[in-house]
Coordinates of C-alpha atoms and ligand atoms in Angstrom, one line a residue:
M5 CA 14.1 20.5 45.1
T6 CA 15.6 20.2 48.7
S7 CA 19.1 19.8 49.3
E8 CA 18.1 16.2 51.7
N9 CA 15.9 15.2 48.0
E10 CA 19.3 16.0 46.2
A11 CA 21.5 14.1 48.5
L12 CA 19.3 11.1 47.5
E13 CA 19.8 11.3 44.5
K14 CA 23.3 10.7 44.1
K15 CA 22.9 7.8 47.2
L16 CA 20.3 5.3 45.5
G17 CA 21.3 3.1 42.7
F18 CA 19.6 2.1 39.6
W19 CA 18.4 -1.4 40.0
G20 CA 20.3 -3.4 37.1
I21 CA 22.5 -1.2 36.4
D22 CA 24.2 0.2 39.9
R23 CA 25.5 -2.6 42.2
I24 CA 25.6 -1.8 45.7
V25 CA 26.7 -3.8 48.2
R26 CA 27.0 -2.8 51.8
E27 CA 30.1 -3.5 54.0
D28 CA 28.1 -6.9 55.6
N29 CA 28.2 -8.0 51.8
K30 CA 24.3 -7.9 51.6
I31 CA 22.2 -5.8 49.1
Y32 CA 19.7 -3.4 50.6
A33 CA 16.4 -2.3 48.6
E34 CA 16.8 1.3 50.5
D35 CA 20.0 1.3 48.8
Y36 CA 17.8 1.3 45.7
Y37 CA 14.8 3.5 43.7
C38 CA 11.7 1.8 43.0
F39 CA 12.2 -0.5 40.0
K40 CA 8.5 0.3 39.2
C41 CA 8.7 4.1 39.7
Y42 CA 11.8 4.8 37.7
R43 CA 10.3 2.9 34.7
E44 CA 7.8 5.7 34.9
S45 CA 10.2 8.6 35.4
K46 CA 9.7 8.8 39.2
K47 CA 12.2 8.8 41.8
V48 CA 10.7 7.3 45.0
R49 CA 12.9 5.3 47.1
A50 CA 12.5 1.1 47.3
E51 CA 11.9 -0.2 50.9
V52 CA 11.0 -3.9 50.0
F53 CA 12.4 -6.5 47.4
W54 CA 9.5 -8.0 45.9
P55 CA 9.2 -11.2 45.7
N56 CA 10.8 -12.5 48.6
I57 CA 9.8 -15.9 47.6
D58 CA 10.7 -17.9 45.0
L59 CA 8.3 -17.5 41.7
D60 CA 11.0 -17.7 39.0
I61 CA 11.2 -14.2 39.5
T62 CA 14.3 -12.2 40.6
P63 CA 13.3 -9.9 43.3
V64 CA 13.3 -6.0 42.6
P65 CA 13.0 -3.2 44.8
Y66 CA 10.3 -1.8 44.9
C67 CA 8.6 1.0 47.5
K68 CA 5.6 -0.1 49.6
P69 CA 2.9 1.0 47.1
C70 CA 4.3 -0.4 44.0
K71 CA 4.8 -3.7 46.0
D72 CA 1.7 -3.8 47.4
E73 CA -0.2 -3.3 43.6
L74 CA 2.0 -5.9 42.3
A75 CA 0.9 -8.2 45.2
I76 CA -2.6 -7.6 44.4
K77 CA -2.5 -8.1 41.1
I78 CA -1.1 -11.5 41.7
I79 CA -3.5 -12.2 44.2
L80 CA -6.5 -12.1 41.7
G81 CA -4.5 -13.4 38.7
Ligands
ZN110 ZN1 7.4 2.2 43.5

């Protein structure tokens, strides 16, 4: 493991456990691990909140591949 990975591990939060709010009072997906990857025991930095439109689901931070996978599942029903 590189020192860069170790730094990331300390820096990022777990969605639903940690609450990281930046100085501008906003919450950024990049401050968290991907929710889906984390449940699969992988630590991947999240990139986006999804869904970002109101589907009666609370947006959760995901990495791009997971978000795309979920979006395709929704489209295919
Ligand atoms: Zn992911």
